[in-house]
Amino acid sequence: MPRGPREGVRPAFRQWRAGRPFWGGLLLALGGAEVLLTLKASLDVILHVGMQGLAGYLLPAVMLLCGVLILFNPAQRLFYSVIGVLVSLGTWLTSNLGGFFVGMLLGVAGSCLAFGWLPDQEPRVGRRQRRKEARAAKAAPPTPVGQP
């Protein structure tokens, strides 16, 4: 039986993704995961372990948690994104230079995306759509002034 145009997993996921700062939360979570993975690197790869202990594991775990919370609780995105950017910058000192800068930069970029996301803003109209509308307006016959 064929499905309707708005049924299925993909359209439902797109609708869910549109209602939250998806890319910001995803980048922040990926940055936290990357920093956590670099902590488990071999001794040949590790530059320095940092503050030796809890802070090296705590800050990337908080990054990962903030990214997940941004995805599933977008109403509190401002608080989570501010905490996320501070913790991401803190990993530079505690966790192998912030996961060799990759995890730190992913965390900062994701936090900034989540902070700047506006839920009530209308989606932008693409350049192709604007050109298409302009061509349609030119091709339409002009209506006389006295007639509706």
PDB file of C-alpha atoms in Angstrom:
ATOM      1  CA  MET A   1       0.000   0.000   0.000  1.00  0.00           C
ATOM      2  CA  PRO A   2       1.602   3.331  -0.995  1.00  0.00           C
ATOM      3  CA  ARG A   3       2.161   5.846   1.731  1.00  0.00           C
ATOM      4  CA  GLY A   4       0.889   9.396   1.674  1.00  0.00           C
ATOM      5  CA  PRO A   5       3.225  12.304   0.975  1.00  0.00           C
ATOM      6  CA  ARG A   6       3.731  13.136   4.690  1.00  0.00           C
ATOM      7  CA  GLU A   7       3.951   9.686   6.224  1.00  0.00           C
ATOM      8  CA  GLY A   8       7.095   7.801   7.095  1.00  0.00           C
ATOM      9  CA  VAL A   9      10.202   8.097   9.170  1.00  0.00           C
ATOM     10  CA  ARG A  10      12.113  10.624   7.088  1.00  0.00           C
ATOM     11  CA  PRO A  11       9.461  13.400   7.082  1.00  0.00           C
ATOM     12  CA  ALA A  12       8.846  12.839  10.787  1.00  0.00           C
ATOM     13  CA  PHE A  13      12.572  13.184  11.485  1.00  0.00           C
ATOM     14  CA  ARG A  14      12.756  16.363   9.395  1.00  0.00           C
ATOM     15  CA  GLN A  15       9.871  17.863  11.330  1.00  0.00           C
ATOM     16  CA  TRP A  16      11.489  16.901  14.655  1.00  0.00           C
ATOM     17  CA  ARG A  17      14.838  18.325  13.512  1.00  0.00           C
ATOM     18  CA  ALA A  18      13.255  21.612  12.400  1.00  0.00           C
ATOM     19  CA  GLY A  19      11.951  22.309  15.901  1.00  0.00           C
ATOM     20  CA  ARG A  20      15.331  22.337  17.630  1.00  0.00           C
ATOM     21  CA  PRO A  21      18.956  23.455  17.096  1.00  0.00           C
ATOM     22  CA  PHE A  22      19.890  20.073  15.651  1.00  0.00           C
ATOM     23  CA  TRP A  23      23.289  20.838  14.144  1.00  0.00           C
ATOM     24  CA  GLY A  24      24.453  22.794  17.171  1.00  0.00           C
ATOM     25  CA  GLY A  25      23.590  20.002  19.578  1.00  0.00           C
ATOM     26  CA  LEU A  26      25.065  17.369  17.291  1.00  0.00           C
ATOM     27  CA  LEU A  27      28.371  19.219  16.876  1.00  0.00           C
ATOM     28  CA  LEU A  28      28.644  19.817  20.615  1.00  0.00           C
ATOM     29  CA  ALA A  29      27.978  16.142  21.363  1.00  0.00           C
ATOM     30  CA  LEU A  30      30.466  15.034  18.691  1.00  0.00           C
ATOM     31  CA  GLY A  31      33.081  17.390  20.129  1.00  0.00           C
ATOM     32  CA  GLY A  32      32.609  15.897  23.581  1.00  0.00           C
ATOM     33  CA  ALA A  33      32.830  12.360  22.213  1.00  0.00           C
ATOM     34  CA  GLU A  34      35.995  13.209  20.281  1.00  0.00           C
ATOM     35  CA  VAL A  35      37.686  14.652  23.362  1.00  0.00           C
ATOM     36  CA  LEU A  36      36.686  11.577  25.374  1.00  0.00           C
ATOM     37  CA  LEU A  37      38.128   9.295  22.703  1.00  0.00           C
ATOM     38  CA  THR A  38      41.445  11.153  22.576  1.00  0.00           C
ATOM     39  CA  LEU A  39      41.831  10.633  26.310  1.00  0.00           C
ATOM     40  CA  LYS A  40      42.007   6.911  25.598  1.00  0.00           C
ATOM     41  CA  ALA A  41      44.716   7.311  22.920  1.00  0.00           C
ATOM     42  CA  SER A  42      47.987   5.429  23.222  1.00  0.00           C
ATOM     43  CA  LEU A  43      50.923   7.006  25.021  1.00  0.00           C
ATOM     44  CA  ASP A  44      52.676   7.705  21.720  1.00  0.00           C
ATOM     45  CA  VAL A  45      49.839   9.979  20.622  1.00  0.00           C
ATOM     46  CA  ILE A  46      49.070  11.759  23.896  1.00  0.00           C
ATOM     47  CA  LEU A  47      50.775  15.137  24.256  1.00  0.00           C
ATOM     48  CA  HIS A  48      49.862  15.568  27.879  1.00  0.00           C
ATOM     49  CA  VAL A  49      47.151  14.167  30.058  1.00  0.00           C
ATOM     50  CA  GLY A  50      46.309  17.527  31.581  1.00  0.00           C
ATOM     51  CA  MET A  51      45.073  17.850  35.114  1.00  0.00           C
ATOM     52  CA  GLN A  52      45.396  14.118  35.693  1.00  0.00           C
ATOM     53  CA  GLY A  53      42.114  12.867  36.866  1.00  0.00           C
ATOM     54  CA  LEU A  54      38.526  13.778  37.083  1.00  0.00           C
ATOM     55  CA  ALA A  55      38.590  17.073  35.161  1.00  0.00           C
ATOM     56  CA  GLY A  56      39.999  15.377  32.074  1.00  0.00           C
ATOM     57  CA  TYR A  57      36.960  13.102  31.921  1.00  0.00           C
ATOM     58  CA  LEU A  58      34.368  15.399  33.486  1.00  0.00           C
ATOM     59  CA  LEU A  59      34.552  18.294  31.016  1.00  0.00           C
ATOM     60  CA  PRO A  60      34.098  16.222  27.831  1.00  0.00           C
ATOM     61  CA  ALA A  61      31.302  14.290  29.525  1.00  0.00           C
ATOM     62  CA  VAL A  62      29.574  17.596  30.298  1.00  0.00           C
ATOM     63  CA  MET A  63      30.073  18.621  26.651  1.00  0.00           C
ATOM     64  CA  LEU A  64      28.429  15.423  25.501  1.00  0.00           C
ATOM     65  CA  LEU A  65      25.600  15.844  27.991  1.00  0.00           C
ATOM     66  CA  CYS A  66      24.973  19.469  26.978  1.00  0.00           C
ATOM     67  CA  GLY A  67      24.825  18.442  23.307  1.00  0.00           C
ATOM     68  CA  VAL A  68      22.250  15.751  24.028  1.00  0.00           C
ATOM     69  CA  LEU A  69      20.230  18.095  26.244  1.00  0.00           C
ATOM     70  CA  ILE A  70      20.189  20.741  23.508  1.00  0.00           C
ATOM     71  CA  LEU A  71      18.717  18.140  21.155  1.00  0.00           C
ATOM     72  CA  PHE A  72      16.043  16.880  23.526  1.00  0.00           C
ATOM     73  CA  ASN A  73      15.272  20.032  25.543  1.00  0.00           C
ATOM     74  CA  PRO A  74      15.572  22.966  23.119  1.00  0.00           C
ATOM     75  CA  ALA A  75      13.716  25.346  25.445  1.00  0.00           C
ATOM     76  CA  GLN A  76      16.863  25.562  27.622  1.00  0.00           C
ATOM     77  CA  ARG A  77      19.281  25.871  24.697  1.00  0.00           C
ATOM     78  CA  LEU A  78      20.749  29.195  25.849  1.00  0.00           C
ATOM     79  CA  PHE A  79      21.871  27.836  29.221  1.00  0.00           C
ATOM     80  CA  TYR A  80      23.246  24.610  27.731  1.00  0.00           C
ATOM     81  CA  SER A  81      25.074  26.438  24.955  1.00  0.00           C
ATOM     82  CA  VAL A  82      26.775  28.864  27.359  1.00  0.00           C
ATOM     83  CA  ILE A  83      27.843  25.959  29.583  1.00  0.00           C
ATOM     84  CA  GLY A  84      28.918  24.066  26.452  1.00  0.00           C
ATOM     85  CA  VAL A  85      31.193  26.824  25.150  1.00  0.00           C
ATOM     86  CA  LEU A  86      32.805  27.347  28.574  1.00  0.00           C
ATOM     87  CA  VAL A  87      33.409  23.638  29.043  1.00  0.00           C
ATOM     88  CA  SER A  88      34.697  23.294  25.466  1.00  0.00           C
ATOM     89  CA  LEU A  89      37.251  26.007  26.087  1.00  0.00           C
ATOM     90  CA  GLY A  90      38.159  24.374  29.385  1.00  0.00           C
ATOM     91  CA  THR A  91      39.083  21.126  27.642  1.00  0.00           C
ATOM     92  CA  TRP A  92      42.054  22.912  26.117  1.00  0.00           C
ATOM     93  CA  LEU A  93      43.717  22.786  29.537  1.00  0.00           C
ATOM     94  CA  THR A  94      42.438  19.461  30.814  1.00  0.00           C
ATOM     95  CA  SER A  95      42.141  17.058  27.885  1.00  0.00           C
ATOM     96  CA  ASN A  96      45.003  16.844  25.383  1.00  0.00           C
ATOM     97  CA  LEU A  97      44.628  20.391  24.089  1.00  0.00           C
ATOM     98  CA  GLY A  98      40.904  19.971  23.672  1.00  0.00           C
ATOM     99  CA  GLY A  99      41.133  16.712  21.751  1.00  0.00           C
ATOM    100  CA  PHE A 100      43.946  18.078  19.594  1.00  0.00           C
ATOM    101  CA  PHE A 101      41.836  21.206  18.912  1.00  0.00           C
ATOM    102  CA  VAL A 102      39.265  19.233  16.877  1.00  0.00           C
ATOM    103  CA  GLY A 103      36.902  18.439  19.755  1.00  0.00           C
ATOM    104  CA  MET A 104      37.273  21.897  21.237  1.00  0.00           C
ATOM    105  CA  LEU A 105      36.467  23.603  17.925  1.00  0.00           C
ATOM    106  CA  LEU A 106      33.500  21.294  17.299  1.00  0.00           C
ATOM    107  CA  GLY A 107      32.183  22.106  20.771  1.00  0.00           C
ATOM    108  CA  VAL A 108      32.583  25.857  20.366  1.00  0.00           C
ATOM    109  CA  ALA A 109      31.006  25.859  16.902  1.00  0.00           C
ATOM    110  CA  GLY A 110      28.095  23.698  18.066  1.00  0.00           C
ATOM    111  CA  SER A 111      27.491  25.883  21.112  1.00  0.00           C
ATOM    112  CA  CYS A 112      27.473  29.010  18.967  1.00  0.00           C
ATOM    113  CA  LEU A 113      25.014  27.442  16.537  1.00  0.00           C
ATOM    114  CA  ALA A 114      22.709  26.434  19.365  1.00  0.00           C
ATOM    115  CA  PHE A 115      22.946  29.877  20.973  1.00  0.00           C
ATOM    116  CA  GLY A 116      22.087  31.651  17.727  1.00  0.00           C
ATOM    117  CA  TRP A 117      19.167  29.399  16.766  1.00  0.00           C
ATOM    118  CA  LEU A 118      15.809  31.197  16.671  1.00  0.00           C
ATOM    119  CA  PRO A 119      12.734  28.970  16.893  1.00  0.00           C
ATOM    120  CA  ASP A 120      10.167  31.537  15.702  1.00  0.00           C
ATOM    121  CA  GLN A 121      11.989  32.695  12.597  1.00  0.00           C
ATOM    122  CA  GLU A 122      10.464  31.988   9.190  1.00  0.00           C
ATOM    123  CA  PRO A 123      12.593  29.750   6.967  1.00  0.00           C
ATOM    124  CA  ARG A 124      14.672  31.650   4.450  1.00  0.00           C
ATOM    125  CA  VAL A 125      13.547  31.606   0.854  1.00  0.00           C
ATOM    126  CA  GLY A 126      16.231  30.289  -1.457  1.00  0.00           C
ATOM    127  CA  ARG A 127      17.645  32.225  -4.366  1.00  0.00           C
ATOM    128  CA  ARG A 128      16.071  29.841  -6.867  1.00  0.00           C
ATOM    129  CA  GLN A 129      12.645  30.294  -5.298  1.00  0.00           C
ATOM    130  CA  ARG A 130      12.968  34.099  -5.409  1.00  0.00           C
ATOM    131  CA  ARG A 131      13.982  33.984  -9.084  1.00  0.00           C
ATOM    132  CA  LYS A 132      11.107  31.654  -9.868  1.00  0.00           C
ATOM    133  CA  GLU A 133       8.630  34.005  -8.175  1.00  0.00           C
ATOM    134  CA  ALA A 134      10.096  37.022 -10.006  1.00  0.00           C
ATOM    135  CA  ARG A 135       9.756  35.251 -13.375  1.00  0.00           C
ATOM    136  CA  ALA A 136       6.170  34.288 -12.570  1.00  0.00           C
ATOM    137  CA  ALA A 137       5.371  37.900 -11.649  1.00  0.00           C
ATOM    138  CA  LYS A 138       6.838  39.161 -14.952  1.00  0.00           C
ATOM    139  CA  ALA A 139       4.981  36.554 -17.012  1.00  0.00           C
ATOM    140  CA  ALA A 140       1.601  37.293 -15.417  1.00  0.00           C
ATOM    141  CA  PRO A 141      -0.498  39.702 -17.486  1.00  0.00           C
ATOM    142  CA  PRO A 142      -1.029  43.081 -15.814  1.00  0.00           C
ATOM    143  CA  THR A 143      -4.527  43.711 -14.497  1.00  0.00           C
ATOM    144  CA  PRO A 144      -6.225  46.954 -15.521  1.00  0.00           C
ATOM    145  CA  VAL A 145      -6.597  49.563 -12.797  1.00  0.00           C
ATOM    146  CA  GLY A 146     -10.382  49.688 -12.785  1.00  0.00           C
ATOM    147  CA  GLN A 147     -10.980  45.913 -12.833  1.00  0.00           C
ATOM    148  CA  PRO A 148     -10.444  43.419  -9.992  1.00  0.00           C
TER     149      PRO A 148
END
